[in-house]
mmCIF file with all atom_site columns, C-alpha atoms in Angstrom:
data_model
loop_
_atom_site.group_PDB
_atom_site.id
_atom_site.type_symbol
_atom_site.label_atom_id
_atom_site.label_alt_id
_atom_site.label_comp_id
_atom_site.label_asym_id
_atom_site.label_entity_id
_atom_site.label_seq_id
_atom_site.pdbx_PDB_ins_code
_atom_site.Cartn_x
_atom_site.Cartn_y
_atom_site.Cartn_z
_atom_site.occupancy
_atom_site.B_iso_or_equiv
_atom_site.pdbx_formal_charge
_atom_site.auth_seq_id
_atom_site.auth_comp_id
_atom_site.auth_asym_id
_atom_site.auth_atom_id
_atom_site.pdbx_PDB_model_num
ATOM 1   C CA . MET A 1 1   ? 59.004  91.707  125.798 1.00 88.00 ? 1   MET A CA 1
ATOM 2   C CA . SER A 1 2   ? 60.063  89.418  122.896 1.00 94.00 ? 2   SER A CA 1
ATOM 3   C CA . PRO A 1 3   ? 60.749  90.847  119.452 1.00 94.00 ? 3   PRO A CA 1
ATOM 4   C CA . GLU A 1 4   ? 57.607  88.979  118.122 1.00 95.00 ? 4   GLU A CA 1
ATOM 5   C CA . GLU A 1 5   ? 55.490  90.890  120.843 1.00 95.00 ? 5   GLU A CA 1
ATOM 6   C CA . PHE A 1 6   ? 57.079  94.289  120.165 1.00 96.00 ? 6   PHE A CA 1
ATOM 7   C CA . TYR A 1 7   ? 57.009  94.192  116.233 1.00 96.00 ? 7   TYR A CA 1
ATOM 8   C CA . GLY A 1 8   ? 53.725  92.466  116.000 1.00 95.00 ? 8   GLY A CA 1
ATOM 9   C CA . LYS A 1 9   ? 52.434  91.770  112.556 1.00 94.00 ? 9   LYS A CA 1
ATOM 10  C CA . ALA A 1 10  ? 55.582  93.128  111.022 1.00 95.00 ? 10  ALA A CA 1
ATOM 11  C CA . TYR A 1 11  ? 57.826  90.600  112.599 1.00 96.00 ? 11  TYR A CA 1
ATOM 12  C CA . PRO A 1 12  ? 57.279  87.816  110.214 1.00 96.00 ? 12  PRO A CA 1
ATOM 13  C CA . GLN A 1 13  ? 58.134  90.321  107.294 1.00 96.00 ? 13  GLN A CA 1
ATOM 14  C CA . LEU A 1 14  ? 61.375  91.450  109.235 1.00 97.00 ? 14  LEU A CA 1
ATOM 15  C CA . ARG A 1 15  ? 62.399  87.718  109.397 1.00 97.00 ? 15  ARG A CA 1
ATOM 16  C CA . LEU A 1 16  ? 61.666  87.099  105.800 1.00 97.00 ? 16  LEU A CA 1
ATOM 17  C CA . ALA A 1 17  ? 63.641  90.135  104.566 1.00 97.00 ? 17  ALA A CA 1
ATOM 18  C CA . GLN A 1 18  ? 66.554  88.999  107.057 1.00 97.00 ? 18  GLN A CA 1
ATOM 19  C CA . GLU A 1 19  ? 66.689  85.583  105.496 1.00 97.00 ? 19  GLU A CA 1
ATOM 20  C CA . ARG A 1 20  ? 66.465  87.027  101.982 1.00 96.00 ? 20  ARG A CA 1
ATOM 21  C CA . LEU A 1 21  ? 69.237  89.701  102.393 1.00 97.00 ? 21  LEU A CA 1
ATOM 22  C CA . LEU A 1 22  ? 71.531  86.947  103.949 1.00 97.00 ? 22  LEU A CA 1
ATOM 23  C CA . ALA A 1 23  ? 71.000  84.819  100.944 1.00 95.00 ? 23  ALA A CA 1
ATOM 24  C CA . LEU A 1 24  ? 71.618  87.647  98.536  1.00 95.00 ? 24  LEU A CA 1
ATOM 25  C CA . ILE A 1 25  ? 75.013  88.546  100.203 1.00 95.00 ? 25  ILE A CA 1
ATOM 26  C CA . SER A 1 26  ? 75.975  84.826  100.232 1.00 93.00 ? 26  SER A CA 1
ATOM 27  C CA . SER A 1 27  ? 75.564  84.855  96.413  1.00 91.00 ? 27  SER A CA 1
ATOM 28  C CA . TYR A 1 28  ? 78.092  87.583  96.004  1.00 91.00 ? 28  TYR A CA 1
ATOM 29  C CA . PRO A 1 29  ? 79.900  86.319  92.740  1.00 85.00 ? 29  PRO A CA 1
ATOM 30  C CA . GLU A 1 30  ? 83.361  87.351  93.740  1.00 71.00 ? 30  GLU A CA 1
ATOM 31  C CA . LYS A 1 31  ? 83.853  85.735  97.110  1.00 59.00 ? 31  LYS A CA 1
ATOM 32  C CA . GLU A 1 32  ? 87.614  85.322  96.330  1.00 59.00 ? 32  GLU A CA 1
ATOM 33  C CA . ASP A 1 33  ? 89.894  87.601  94.393  1.00 58.00 ? 33  ASP A CA 1
ATOM 34  C CA . ALA A 1 34  ? 90.563  85.700  91.175  1.00 56.00 ? 34  ALA A CA 1
ATOM 35  C CA . VAL A 1 35  ? 94.320  86.314  91.261  1.00 57.00 ? 35  VAL A CA 1
ATOM 36  C CA . SER A 1 36  ? 95.219  86.132  95.056  1.00 57.00 ? 36  SER A CA 1
ATOM 37  C CA . GLY A 1 37  ? 92.497  83.788  96.327  1.00 65.00 ? 37  GLY A CA 1
ATOM 38  C CA . ILE A 1 38  ? 91.950  86.245  99.085  1.00 71.00 ? 38  ILE A CA 1
ATOM 39  C CA . ARG A 1 39  ? 88.312  86.210  100.204 1.00 80.00 ? 39  ARG A CA 1
ATOM 40  C CA . GLN A 1 40  ? 86.639  89.586  99.687  1.00 86.00 ? 40  GLN A CA 1
ATOM 41  C CA . ILE A 1 41  ? 83.830  88.983  102.106 1.00 90.00 ? 41  ILE A CA 1
ATOM 42  C CA . GLU A 1 42  ? 85.140  87.329  105.473 1.00 91.00 ? 42  GLU A CA 1
ATOM 43  C CA . SER A 1 43  ? 81.775  87.033  107.235 1.00 93.00 ? 43  SER A CA 1
ATOM 44  C CA . CYS A 1 44  ? 78.244  88.368  107.329 1.00 95.00 ? 44  CYS A CA 1
ATOM 45  C CA . CYS A 1 45  ? 75.892  88.497  110.306 1.00 95.00 ? 45  CYS A CA 1
ATOM 46  C CA . SER A 1 46  ? 72.474  90.046  110.864 1.00 97.00 ? 46  SER A CA 1
ATOM 47  C CA . ARG A 1 47  ? 70.087  90.898  113.824 1.00 96.00 ? 47  ARG A CA 1
ATOM 48  C CA . ILE A 1 48  ? 66.577  92.177  114.441 1.00 97.00 ? 48  ILE A CA 1
ATOM 49  C CA . LYS A 1 49  ? 67.104  94.991  116.961 1.00 96.00 ? 49  LYS A CA 1
ATOM 50  C CA . SER A 1 50  ? 65.872  94.040  120.488 1.00 96.00 ? 50  SER A CA 1
ATOM 51  C CA . PRO A 1 51  ? 62.716  95.929  121.847 1.00 96.00 ? 51  PRO A CA 1
ATOM 52  C CA . GLU A 1 52  ? 64.969  97.309  124.591 1.00 95.00 ? 52  GLU A CA 1
ATOM 53  C CA . SER A 1 53  ? 67.636  98.607  122.229 1.00 93.00 ? 53  SER A CA 1
ATOM 54  C CA . MET A 1 54  ? 64.963  100.152 119.790 1.00 96.00 ? 54  MET A CA 1
ATOM 55  C CA . ALA A 1 55  ? 63.052  101.587 122.600 1.00 96.00 ? 55  ALA A CA 1
ATOM 56  C CA . GLY A 1 56  ? 66.211  103.292 123.990 1.00 93.00 ? 56  GLY A CA 1
ATOM 57  C CA . LYS A 1 57  ? 67.028  104.692 120.556 1.00 94.00 ? 57  LYS A CA 1
ATOM 58  C CA . LEU A 1 58  ? 63.539  106.121 119.965 1.00 96.00 ? 58  LEU A CA 1
ATOM 59  C CA . ARG A 1 59  ? 63.521  107.727 123.408 1.00 96.00 ? 59  ARG A CA 1
ATOM 60  C CA . ARG A 1 60  ? 66.775  109.428 122.548 1.00 94.00 ? 60  ARG A CA 1
ATOM 61  C CA . MET A 1 61  ? 65.264  110.727 119.508 1.00 95.00 ? 61  MET A CA 1
ATOM 62  C CA . GLY A 1 62  ? 62.338  112.098 121.338 1.00 96.00 ? 62  GLY A CA 1
ATOM 63  C CA . LEU A 1 63  ? 59.902  109.450 119.969 1.00 96.00 ? 63  LEU A CA 1
ATOM 64  C CA . SER A 1 64  ? 57.460  107.018 121.728 1.00 96.00 ? 64  SER A CA 1
ATOM 65  C CA . PRO A 1 65  ? 58.952  103.476 121.803 1.00 95.00 ? 65  PRO A CA 1
ATOM 66  C CA . THR A 1 66  ? 56.284  101.947 119.513 1.00 96.00 ? 66  THR A CA 1
ATOM 67  C CA . ALA A 1 67  ? 56.617  99.475  116.729 1.00 95.00 ? 67  ALA A CA 1
ATOM 68  C CA . TYR A 1 68  ? 55.162  102.004 114.187 1.00 95.00 ? 68  TYR A CA 1
ATOM 69  C CA . ASN A 1 69  ? 57.941  104.407 115.109 1.00 96.00 ? 69  ASN A CA 1
ATOM 70  C CA . ALA A 1 70  ? 60.486  101.716 115.004 1.00 96.00 ? 70  ALA A CA 1
ATOM 71  C CA . LEU A 1 71  ? 59.369  100.703 111.495 1.00 94.00 ? 71  LEU A CA 1
ATOM 72  C CA . THR A 1 72  ? 58.645  104.226 109.960 1.00 93.00 ? 72  THR A CA 1
ATOM 73  C CA . GLN A 1 73  ? 61.086  106.725 111.802 1.00 94.00 ? 73  GLN A CA 1
ATOM 74  C CA . VAL A 1 74  ? 64.283  104.674 111.723 1.00 94.00 ? 74  VAL A CA 1
ATOM 75  C CA . HIS A 1 75  ? 65.673  102.140 109.281 1.00 94.00 ? 75  HIS A CA 1
ATOM 76  C CA . ASP A 1 76  ? 67.739  99.649  111.365 1.00 95.00 ? 76  ASP A CA 1
ATOM 77  C CA . ALA A 1 77  ? 65.075  97.491  112.874 1.00 96.00 ? 77  ALA A CA 1
ATOM 78  C CA . LEU A 1 78  ? 66.854  95.048  110.621 1.00 98.00 ? 78  LEU A CA 1
ATOM 79  C CA . GLY A 1 79  ? 70.618  95.287  110.441 1.00 97.00 ? 79  GLY A CA 1
ATOM 80  C CA . LEU A 1 80  ? 73.278  93.280  108.735 1.00 98.00 ? 80  LEU A CA 1
ATOM 81  C CA . ARG A 1 81  ? 77.103  93.560  109.166 1.00 97.00 ? 81  ARG A CA 1
ATOM 82  C CA . VAL A 1 82  ? 79.374  92.476  106.276 1.00 97.00 ? 82  VAL A CA 1
ATOM 83  C CA . ILE A 1 83  ? 83.026  92.168  107.142 1.00 96.00 ? 83  ILE A CA 1
ATOM 84  C CA . CYS A 1 84  ? 85.601  92.527  104.240 1.00 94.00 ? 84  CYS A CA 1
ATOM 85  C CA . ALA A 1 85  ? 89.293  91.830  104.125 1.00 88.00 ? 85  ALA A CA 1
ATOM 86  C CA . PHE A 1 86  ? 90.521  95.157  102.581 1.00 91.00 ? 86  PHE A CA 1
ATOM 87  C CA . THR A 1 87  ? 89.051  98.593  102.185 1.00 92.00 ? 87  THR A CA 1
ATOM 88  C CA . ASP A 1 88  ? 88.821  98.230  98.367  1.00 91.00 ? 88  ASP A CA 1
ATOM 89  C CA . ASP A 1 89  ? 86.543  95.202  98.916  1.00 93.00 ? 89  ASP A CA 1
ATOM 90  C CA . ILE A 1 90  ? 84.133  97.338  100.869 1.00 95.00 ? 90  ILE A CA 1
ATOM 91  C CA . TYR A 1 91  ? 83.449  99.520  97.827  1.00 95.00 ? 91  TYR A CA 1
ATOM 92  C CA . ARG A 1 92  ? 83.268  96.609  95.497  1.00 93.00 ? 92  ARG A CA 1
ATOM 93  C CA . VAL A 1 93  ? 80.731  94.987  97.655  1.00 95.00 ? 93  VAL A CA 1
ATOM 94  C CA . ALA A 1 94  ? 78.737  98.193  98.085  1.00 96.00 ? 94  ALA A CA 1
ATOM 95  C CA . ARG A 1 95  ? 78.647  98.824  94.115  1.00 96.00 ? 95  ARG A CA 1
ATOM 96  C CA . TRP A 1 96  ? 77.388  95.293  93.669  1.00 95.00 ? 96  TRP A CA 1
ATOM 97  C CA . LEU A 1 97  ? 74.576  95.741  96.105  1.00 96.00 ? 97  LEU A CA 1
ATOM 98  C CA . GLU A 1 98  ? 73.583  99.024  94.546  1.00 96.00 ? 98  GLU A CA 1
ATOM 99  C CA . LYS A 1 99  ? 73.040  97.189  91.246  1.00 95.00 ? 99  LYS A CA 1
ATOM 100 C CA . GLN A 1 100 ? 70.726  94.486  92.616  1.00 95.00 ? 100 GLN A CA 1
ATOM 101 C CA . GLU A 1 101 ? 67.267  95.151  91.151  1.00 94.00 ? 101 GLU A CA 1
ATOM 102 C CA . GLU A 1 102 ? 65.512  93.665  94.216  1.00 95.00 ? 102 GLU A CA 1
ATOM 103 C CA . LEU A 1 103 ? 66.905  96.508  96.366  1.00 96.00 ? 103 LEU A CA 1
ATOM 104 C CA . GLU A 1 104 ? 66.204  100.154 96.464  1.00 97.00 ? 104 GLU A CA 1
ATOM 105 C CA . VAL A 1 105 ? 69.172  102.261 97.936  1.00 97.00 ? 105 VAL A CA 1
ATOM 106 C CA . ILE A 1 106 ? 67.603  104.929 100.272 1.00 96.00 ? 106 ILE A CA 1
ATOM 107 C CA . LYS A 1 107 ? 70.637  106.509 101.653 1.00 97.00 ? 107 LYS A CA 1
ATOM 108 C CA . ILE A 1 108 ? 74.599  106.076 101.857 1.00 97.00 ? 108 ILE A CA 1
ATOM 109 C CA . LYS A 1 109 ? 76.603  107.033 104.722 1.00 97.00 ? 109 LYS A CA 1
ATOM 110 C CA . ASP A 1 110 ? 80.244  106.862 103.827 1.00 97.00 ? 110 ASP A CA 1
ATOM 111 C CA . TYR A 1 111 ? 82.001  107.063 107.278 1.00 96.00 ? 111 TYR A CA 1
ATOM 112 C CA . LEU A 1 112 ? 85.248  105.649 105.585 1.00 95.00 ? 112 LEU A CA 1
ATOM 113 C CA . ALA A 1 113 ? 85.768  108.845 103.533 1.00 94.00 ? 113 ALA A CA 1
ATOM 114 C CA . PHE A 1 114 ? 84.261  110.970 106.282 1.00 95.00 ? 114 PHE A CA 1
ATOM 115 C CA . PRO A 1 115 ? 84.822  109.310 109.661 1.00 94.00 ? 115 PRO A CA 1
ATOM 116 C CA . LYS A 1 116 ? 82.834  110.345 112.788 1.00 94.00 ? 116 LYS A CA 1
ATOM 117 C CA . PRO A 1 117 ? 84.465  112.654 115.384 1.00 91.00 ? 117 PRO A CA 1
ATOM 118 C CA . ASN A 1 118 ? 85.197  109.685 117.551 1.00 90.00 ? 118 ASN A CA 1
ATOM 119 C CA . GLY A 1 119 ? 87.132  107.914 114.754 1.00 92.00 ? 119 GLY A CA 1
ATOM 120 C CA . TYR A 1 120 ? 84.357  105.521 113.720 1.00 93.00 ? 120 TYR A CA 1
ATOM 121 C CA . ARG A 1 121 ? 84.835  104.367 110.254 1.00 95.00 ? 121 ARG A CA 1
ATOM 122 C CA . SER A 1 122 ? 82.431  102.143 108.291 1.00 96.00 ? 122 SER A CA 1
ATOM 123 C CA . TYR A 1 123 ? 80.255  102.091 104.997 1.00 98.00 ? 123 TYR A CA 1
ATOM 124 C CA . HIS A 1 124 ? 76.491  102.216 105.740 1.00 98.00 ? 124 HIS A CA 1
ATOM 125 C CA . MET A 1 125 ? 73.721  101.622 103.270 1.00 98.00 ? 125 MET A CA 1
ATOM 126 C CA . ILE A 1 126 ? 69.943  102.038 104.042 1.00 98.00 ? 126 ILE A CA 1
ATOM 127 C CA . ILE A 1 127 ? 68.055  99.776  101.605 1.00 97.00 ? 127 ILE A CA 1
ATOM 128 C CA . LYS A 1 128 ? 64.655  98.649  101.023 1.00 97.00 ? 128 LYS A CA 1
ATOM 129 C CA . VAL A 1 129 ? 63.446  95.333  99.747  1.00 96.00 ? 129 VAL A CA 1
ATOM 130 C CA . ARG A 1 130 ? 61.262  96.220  96.570  1.00 94.00 ? 130 ARG A CA 1
ATOM 131 C CA . GLU A 1 131 ? 58.968  93.239  96.308  1.00 89.00 ? 131 GLU A CA 1
ATOM 132 C CA . GLY A 1 132 ? 58.488  89.453  97.149  1.00 90.00 ? 132 GLY A CA 1
ATOM 133 C CA . ALA A 1 133 ? 59.551  88.087  100.440 1.00 89.00 ? 133 ALA A CA 1
ATOM 134 C CA . GLY A 1 134 ? 60.081  90.876  103.028 1.00 91.00 ? 134 GLY A CA 1
ATOM 135 C CA . ALA A 1 135 ? 58.773  93.540  100.601 1.00 92.00 ? 135 ALA A CA 1
ATOM 136 C CA . GLU A 1 136 ? 58.917  97.164  101.902 1.00 93.00 ? 136 GLU A CA 1
ATOM 137 C CA . VAL A 1 137 ? 61.165  96.273  104.883 1.00 96.00 ? 137 VAL A CA 1
ATOM 138 C CA . THR A 1 138 ? 64.103  98.664  105.298 1.00 96.00 ? 138 THR A CA 1
ATOM 139 C CA . ALA A 1 139 ? 67.394  97.608  106.656 1.00 97.00 ? 139 ALA A CA 1
ATOM 140 C CA . GLU A 1 140 ? 70.851  99.058  107.448 1.00 98.00 ? 140 GLU A CA 1
ATOM 141 C CA . ILE A 1 141 ? 73.843  97.271  105.904 1.00 98.00 ? 141 ILE A CA 1
ATOM 142 C CA . GLN A 1 142 ? 77.187  97.993  107.594 1.00 97.00 ? 142 GLN A CA 1
ATOM 143 C CA . ILE A 1 143 ? 80.349  97.152  105.589 1.00 98.00 ? 143 ILE A CA 1
ATOM 144 C CA . ARG A 1 144 ? 83.803  97.373  106.993 1.00 96.00 ? 144 ARG A CA 1
ATOM 145 C CA . THR A 1 145 ? 87.095  95.601  107.450 1.00 95.00 ? 145 THR A CA 1
ATOM 146 C CA . ILE A 1 146 ? 88.062  93.131  110.115 1.00 94.00 ? 146 ILE A CA 1
ATOM 147 C CA . ALA A 1 147 ? 90.144  95.852  111.916 1.00 93.00 ? 147 ALA A CA 1
ATOM 148 C CA . LEU A 1 148 ? 87.425  98.371  111.937 1.00 94.00 ? 148 LEU A CA 1
ATOM 149 C CA . ASP A 1 149 ? 84.911  95.923  113.214 1.00 94.00 ? 149 ASP A CA 1
ATOM 150 C CA . PHE A 1 150 ? 87.343  95.055  116.087 1.00 91.00 ? 150 PHE A CA 1
ATOM 151 C CA . TRP A 1 151 ? 87.477  98.768  117.122 1.00 90.00 ? 151 TRP A CA 1
ATOM 152 C CA . ALA A 1 152 ? 83.786  99.202  116.695 1.00 90.00 ? 152 ALA A CA 1
ATOM 153 C CA . SER A 1 153 ? 82.878  96.273  118.832 1.00 88.00 ? 153 SER A CA 1
ATOM 154 C CA . LEU A 1 154 ? 85.014  97.417  121.654 1.00 84.00 ? 154 LEU A CA 1
ATOM 155 C CA . GLU A 1 155 ? 83.924  101.015 121.325 1.00 83.00 ? 155 GLU A CA 1
ATOM 156 C CA . HIS A 1 156 ? 80.244  99.917  121.488 1.00 80.00 ? 156 HIS A CA 1
ATOM 157 C CA . GLN A 1 157 ? 80.956  98.066  124.775 1.00 78.00 ? 157 GLN A CA 1
ATOM 158 C CA . ILE A 1 158 ? 82.523  100.987 126.468 1.00 74.00 ? 158 ILE A CA 1
ATOM 159 C CA . LYS A 1 159 ? 79.996  103.503 125.030 1.00 70.00 ? 159 LYS A CA 1
ATOM 160 C CA . TYR A 1 160 ? 77.135  101.695 126.617 1.00 66.00 ? 160 TYR A CA 1
ATOM 161 C CA . LYS A 1 161 ? 78.747  101.038 129.999 1.00 59.00 ? 161 LYS A CA 1
ATOM 162 C CA . ARG A 1 162 ? 76.795  102.926 132.575 1.00 59.00 ? 162 ARG A CA 1
ATOM 163 C CA . SER A 1 163 ? 79.573  104.601 134.474 1.00 64.00 ? 163 SER A CA 1
ATOM 164 C CA . VAL A 1 164 ? 82.882  105.498 132.863 1.00 64.00 ? 164 VAL A CA 1
ATOM 165 C CA . HIS A 1 165 ? 85.851  107.073 134.723 1.00 70.00 ? 165 HIS A CA 1
ATOM 166 C CA . SER A 1 166 ? 88.061  109.699 132.973 1.00 74.00 ? 166 SER A CA 1
ATOM 167 C CA . GLU A 1 167 ? 85.653  109.706 129.929 1.00 74.00 ? 167 GLU A CA 1
ATOM 168 C CA . SER A 1 168 ? 87.445  112.521 128.223 1.00 80.00 ? 168 SER A CA 1
ATOM 169 C CA . LEU A 1 169 ? 90.848  110.570 128.302 1.00 84.00 ? 169 LEU A CA 1
ATOM 170 C CA . ILE A 1 170 ? 89.083  107.429 127.103 1.00 82.00 ? 170 ILE A CA 1
ATOM 171 C CA . ARG A 1 171 ? 87.474  109.122 124.189 1.00 83.00 ? 171 ARG A CA 1
ATOM 172 C CA . GLN A 1 172 ? 90.992  110.585 123.206 1.00 88.00 ? 172 GLN A CA 1
ATOM 173 C CA . GLU A 1 173 ? 92.498  107.015 123.269 1.00 89.00 ? 173 GLU A CA 1
ATOM 174 C CA . LEU A 1 174 ? 89.666  105.557 121.243 1.00 89.00 ? 174 LEU A CA 1
ATOM 175 C CA . LYS A 1 175 ? 90.007  108.134 118.528 1.00 92.00 ? 175 LYS A CA 1
ATOM 176 C CA . ARG A 1 176 ? 93.904  107.518 118.529 1.00 93.00 ? 176 ARG A CA 1
ATOM 177 C CA . CYS A 1 177 ? 93.326  103.744 118.254 1.00 93.00 ? 177 CYS A CA 1
ATOM 178 C CA . ALA A 1 178 ? 90.774  104.327 115.440 1.00 93.00 ? 178 ALA A CA 1
ATOM 179 C CA . ASP A 1 179 ? 93.271  106.489 113.461 1.00 94.00 ? 179 ASP A CA 1
ATOM 180 C CA . GLU A 1 180 ? 96.129  103.741 113.963 1.00 94.00 ? 180 GLU A CA 1
ATOM 181 C CA . ILE A 1 181 ? 93.737  100.961 112.890 1.00 92.00 ? 181 ILE A CA 1
ATOM 182 C CA . ALA A 1 182 ? 92.734  103.029 109.719 1.00 92.00 ? 182 ALA A CA 1
ATOM 183 C CA . SER A 1 183 ? 96.469  103.406 109.018 1.00 93.00 ? 183 SER A CA 1
ATOM 184 C CA . VAL A 1 184 ? 96.969  99.719  109.296 1.00 92.00 ? 184 VAL A CA 1
ATOM 185 C CA . ASP A 1 185 ? 94.064  99.181  106.802 1.00 92.00 ? 185 ASP A CA 1
ATOM 186 C CA . LEU A 1 186 ? 95.731  101.369 104.399 1.00 91.00 ? 186 LEU A CA 1
ATOM 187 C CA . SER A 1 187 ? 99.168  99.638  104.789 1.00 92.00 ? 187 SER A CA 1
ATOM 188 C CA . MET A 1 188 ? 97.674  96.195  104.316 1.00 90.00 ? 188 MET A CA 1
ATOM 189 C CA . GLN A 1 189 ? 95.828  97.397  101.182 1.00 90.00 ? 189 GLN A CA 1
ATOM 190 C CA . ALA A 1 190 ? 99.169  98.762  99.920  1.00 91.00 ? 190 ALA A CA 1
ATOM 191 C CA . ILE A 1 191 ? 100.868 95.470  100.665 1.00 89.00 ? 191 ILE A CA 1
ATOM 192 C CA . ARG A 1 192 ? 98.287  93.409  98.881  1.00 85.00 ? 192 ARG A CA 1
ATOM 193 C CA . ASP A 1 193 ? 98.381  95.766  95.869  1.00 85.00 ? 193 ASP A CA 1
ATOM 194 C CA . PHE A 1 194 ? 102.244 95.410  95.690  1.00 84.00 ? 194 PHE A CA 1
ATOM 195 C CA . ILE A 1 195 ? 101.963 91.660  96.014  1.00 82.00 ? 195 ILE A CA 1
ATOM 196 C CA . LEU A 1 196 ? 99.444  91.349  93.121  1.00 78.00 ? 196 LEU A CA 1
ATOM 197 C CA . GLU A 1 197 ? 101.353 93.957  91.015  1.00 76.00 ? 197 GLU A CA 1
ATOM 198 C CA . PRO A 1 198 ? 102.685 92.012  87.936  1.00 69.00 ? 198 PRO A CA 1
ATOM 199 C CA . PRO A 1 199 ? 106.541 91.631  87.951  1.00 65.00 ? 199 PRO A CA 1
ATOM 200 C CA . PRO A 1 200 ? 108.348 94.064  85.554  1.00 67.00 ? 200 PRO A CA 1
ATOM 201 C CA . SER A 1 201 ? 109.415 92.843  82.151  1.00 65.00 ? 201 SER A CA 1
ATOM 202 C CA . PRO A 1 202 ? 113.134 92.194  81.509  1.00 64.00 ? 202 PRO A CA 1
ATOM 203 C CA . SER A 1 203 ? 113.512 95.556  79.626  1.00 63.00 ? 203 SER A CA 1
ATOM 204 C CA . GLU A 1 204 ? 111.856 97.384  82.589  1.00 57.00 ? 204 GLU A CA 1
ATOM 205 C CA . SER A 1 205 ? 114.234 95.782  84.906  1.00 53.00 ? 205 SER A CA 1
ATOM 206 C CA . SER A 1 206 ? 117.389 96.815  83.070  1.00 53.00 ? 206 SER A CA 1
ATOM 207 C CA . GLU A 1 207 ? 116.134 100.308 82.721  1.00 54.00 ? 207 GLU A CA 1
ATOM 208 C CA . SER A 1 208 ? 115.561 100.561 86.552  1.00 50.00 ? 208 SER A CA 1
ATOM 209 C CA . GLU A 1 209 ? 119.124 99.532  87.312  1.00 50.00 ? 209 GLU A CA 1
ATOM 210 C CA . PRO A 1 210 ? 120.649 102.582 89.006  1.00 49.00 ? 210 PRO A CA 1
ATOM 211 C CA . TYR A 1 211 ? 124.101 102.565 87.345  1.00 44.00 ? 211 TYR A CA 1
ATOM 212 C CA . GLY A 1 212 ? 123.321 100.817 83.988  1.00 45.00 ? 212 GLY A CA 1
ATOM 213 C CA . ARG A 1 213 ? 125.438 98.018  82.613  1.00 44.00 ? 213 ARG A CA 1
ATOM 214 C CA . MET A 1 214 ? 129.310 98.109  82.401  1.00 41.00 ? 214 MET A CA 1
ATOM 215 C CA . PRO A 1 215 ? 130.380 98.451  78.804  1.00 42.00 ? 215 PRO A CA 1
#
């Protein structure tokens, strides 16, 4: 079954909302840090959840795999993923999205501050388009760093593999990798902040000399 067949009359609205949200994110005004020139948003992609994936999710929730349930009981029939360079950029982009009048923020899930037990880290926003093209469509926007996206992509592939040997050991290793990747993100953030820190003035430099000047 195609997405058009599954979502029926709602499919054109999903497509309009998809195009509108992609255009909105592409208009983010601070694409590059004014001082460093480093891109704050590395990439953005989107998808309309496939009928097979949506049906599986609804069944796991104990719901009938219908378009009505897909559009009213869950909020990720339309999903967008925004990849940022650094952790601070995630929150900058999220705050900007919250201020957009055409969007209504329904729910925030901050898995950066509160990671899932398996180590998953990301910033999730459930939003609704207020009016105009794609009006009333809800979507999930996931915002994370390059490193976190790398981990999440591999974890997703492993998670949905039908048969996994030594599952407990694999989960432990995935959690360890997630923690290490989060640590690397923090280190890269610290390095960037150090590079962008203005150099000390001559007076500050002399004060920092460990033994002072010889008389």
